[in-house]
Amino acid sequence: MPVKRSAGLLVHRRRGELVEVFIVHPGGPYWRNKDDGAWSLPKGEYGEDEDALTGARREFLEETGIEIEGEFTPMKPVRQLGGKLVQAWAVPGDFDAATIKSNTFAIEWPPRSGRMQSFPEVDRGGWFTLETAAIKLIRGQRPLLDELRQFLTGD
């Protein structure tokens, strides 16, 4: 069985001496009451015939409604607990997190009810310091924060 692959963007900005990253909380009923360890960088699967960076930029736009431009720095791929391989790019950016608008998905909810409901793929996003983001992010994506810190400090 082929490995599932996702691509995403780790958008970062400076606020004085602090570095902040933009991450998102997944939408839908499963994630509603989950917070620490549930957030993610905006990402999604990309096709076999699609360039990973193109997929990452498309997914960011779909999940936030914001198109990111800038210098994209490739990061080392990380493997999430479920086995999915995530390729990310660090890119500087700045925007109002309150303005994001996500696409939606439909699922049967409640389960076995026969009723389909739509939910946003991302229900909110926010800017967090690297320290706070390390608490909020799912475990498999946390190494990206260390790599970003090393990249930005030159260590």
XYZ file of N, CA, C and O in Angstrom, residues 6-61:
224
model
N 1.334 14.291 2.238
C 0.726 15.616 2.344
C 1.803 16.665 2.164
O 2.979 16.405 2.410
N 1.365 17.835 1.776
C 2.275 18.966 1.645
C 1.627 20.177 2.300
O 0.412 20.360 2.215
N 2.470 20.979 2.964
C 1.929 22.140 3.653
C 2.930 23.263 3.779
O 4.111 23.112 3.455
N 2.432 24.391 4.276
C 3.263 25.577 4.464
C 3.335 25.924 5.943
O 2.311 25.943 6.635
N 4.549 26.198 6.401
C 4.767 26.686 7.757
C 5.068 28.181 7.629
O 6.205 28.601 7.412
N 4.004 28.986 7.715
C 4.130 30.431 7.561
C 4.582 31.004 8.903
O 4.047 30.643 9.954
N 5.576 31.891 8.845
C 6.129 32.454 10.077
C 6.308 33.954 9.934
O 6.382 34.498 8.826
N 6.329 34.623 11.102
C 6.553 36.069 11.146
C 7.303 36.397 12.429
O 7.340 35.601 13.371
N 7.891 37.580 12.451
C 8.584 38.062 13.658
C 7.742 39.146 14.306
O 7.179 39.995 13.640
N 7.688 39.077 15.615
C 7.073 40.109 16.451
C 8.124 40.498 17.470
O 8.244 39.856 18.506
N 8.921 41.503 17.126
C 10.057 41.858 17.975
C 11.058 40.713 17.954
O 11.481 40.266 16.901
N 11.391 40.208 19.111
C 12.330 39.085 19.218
C 11.646 37.735 19.032
O 12.310 36.725 18.855
N 10.315 37.715 19.098
C 9.576 36.454 19.020
C 9.306 36.049 17.573
O 9.022 36.886 16.725
N 9.365 34.755 17.344
C 8.933 34.179 16.076
C 7.571 33.549 16.323
O 7.383 32.838 17.316
N 6.623 33.826 15.440
C 5.309 33.205 15.507
C 5.069 32.411 14.233
O 5.537 32.781 13.170
N 4.319 31.321 14.385
C 3.929 30.499 13.242
C 2.407 30.458 13.174
O 1.718 30.561 14.194
N 1.911 30.312 11.960
C 0.476 30.215 11.742
C 0.103 28.746 11.619
O 0.636 28.033 10.769
N -0.809 28.297 12.481
C -1.304 26.924 12.415
C -2.825 26.940 12.493
O -3.430 27.950 12.855
N -3.442 25.823 12.138
C -4.897 25.753 12.052
C -5.451 24.605 12.890
O -4.777 23.601 13.125
N -6.690 24.792 13.310
C -7.410 23.764 14.060
C -8.381 23.081 13.100
O -9.152 23.771 12.414
N -8.367 21.754 13.031
C -9.257 21.070 12.091
C -10.722 21.238 12.471
O -11.075 21.253 13.654
N -11.559 21.372 11.466
C -12.986 21.502 11.688
C -13.659 20.139 11.780
O -13.033 19.095 11.623
N -14.924 20.171 12.049
C -15.708 18.951 12.142
C -15.934 18.511 13.573
O -15.245 18.938 14.492
N -16.895 17.643 13.755
C -17.302 17.260 15.106
C -16.254 16.472 15.888
O -16.189 16.579 17.110
N -15.409 15.712 15.231
C -14.403 14.927 15.944
C -13.425 15.821 16.696
O -12.996 15.513 17.796
N -13.054 16.946 16.102
C -12.024 17.824 16.660
C -12.581 18.932 17.550
O -11.829 19.681 18.156
N -13.898 19.046 17.640
C -14.549 20.172 18.313
C -13.998 20.448 19.711
O -13.756 21.587 20.075
N -13.815 19.440 20.518
C -13.379 19.634 21.907
C -11.909 19.299 22.133
O -11.493 19.120 23.275
N -11.151 19.199 21.071
C -9.724 18.901 21.189
C -8.931 20.179 20.907
O -9.281 20.938 20.028
N -7.865 20.395 21.662
C -7.068 21.599 21.463
C -5.588 21.242 21.444
O -5.024 21.048 20.369
N -4.945 21.144 22.596
C -3.520 20.826 22.624
C -3.276 19.491 21.917
O -3.968 18.501 22.167
N -2.317 19.503 20.992
C -1.988 18.302 20.231
C -2.907 18.021 19.062
O -2.807 16.968 18.444
N -3.798 18.960 18.736
C -4.753 18.740 17.647
C -4.528 19.657 16.447
O -5.024 19.379 15.362
N -3.792 20.748 16.615
C -3.594 21.717 15.543
C -2.599 21.192 14.514
O -1.843 20.254 14.783
N -2.571 21.827 13.350
C -1.709 21.385 12.257
C -1.286 22.586 11.425
O -1.929 23.632 11.451
N -0.208 22.420 10.665
C 0.029 23.430 9.652
C -0.978 23.176 8.537
O -1.435 22.046 8.363
N -1.394 24.212 7.826
C -2.320 23.991 6.722
C -1.654 23.082 5.687
O -0.587 23.396 5.173
N -2.268 21.957 5.436
C -1.662 20.966 4.545
C -2.743 20.056 3.992
O -3.876 20.074 4.449
N -2.354 19.249 3.034
C -3.268 18.268 2.488
C -2.562 17.377 1.501
O -1.412 17.604 1.131
N -3.274 16.335 1.110
C -2.698 15.382 0.158
C -2.568 16.034 -1.212
O -3.326 16.931 -1.561
N -1.578 15.558 -1.938
C -1.373 16.043 -3.305
C -1.234 14.841 -4.218
O -0.851 13.754 -3.798
N -1.575 15.043 -5.485
C -1.605 13.948 -6.445
C -0.239 13.519 -6.928
O 0.751 14.255 -6.814
N -0.194 12.331 -7.480
C 1.042 11.778 -8.027
C 1.614 12.674 -9.126
O 2.820 12.763 -9.290
N 0.736 13.315 -9.877
C 1.175 14.147 -10.993
C 1.293 15.625 -10.606
O 1.468 16.481 -11.466
N 1.210 15.920 -9.305
C 1.265 17.301 -8.844
C 2.566 17.552 -8.088
O 2.993 16.745 -7.269
N 3.192 18.674 -8.369
C 4.368 19.103 -7.632
C 3.962 19.347 -6.177
O 2.918 19.941 -5.902
N 4.790 18.893 -5.220
C 4.450 19.003 -3.801
C 4.266 20.455 -3.359
O 3.337 20.758 -2.603
N 5.123 21.358 -3.813
C 4.981 22.761 -3.420
C 3.696 23.351 -3.992
O 2.985 24.098 -3.313
N 3.364 23.000 -5.212
C 2.104 23.453 -5.794
C 0.934 22.954 -4.957
O -0.006 23.699 -4.674
N 1.007 21.695 -4.524
C -0.034 21.136 -3.671
C -0.117 21.846 -2.332
O -1.207 22.110 -1.819
N 1.030 22.172 -1.743
C 1.056 22.869 -0.457
C 0.407 24.248 -0.578
O -0.383 24.648 0.286
N 0.721 24.949 -1.634
C 0.147 26.290 -1.835
C -1.355 26.198 -2.094
O -2.131 27.015 -1.593
N -1.778 25.205 -2.853
C -3.208 25.004 -3.122
C -3.946 24.694 -1.822
O -5.003 25.259 -1.534
N -3.391 23.796 -1.024
C -4.035 23.427 0.238
C -4.134 24.619 1.184
O -5.140 24.788 1.867
N -3.084 25.435 1.246
C -3.127 26.618 2.102
C -4.275 27.529 1.676
O -5.045 28.008 2.513
N -4.397 27.749 0.388
C -5.471 28.590 -0.140
C -6.838 27.988 0.186
O -7.750 28.697 0.628
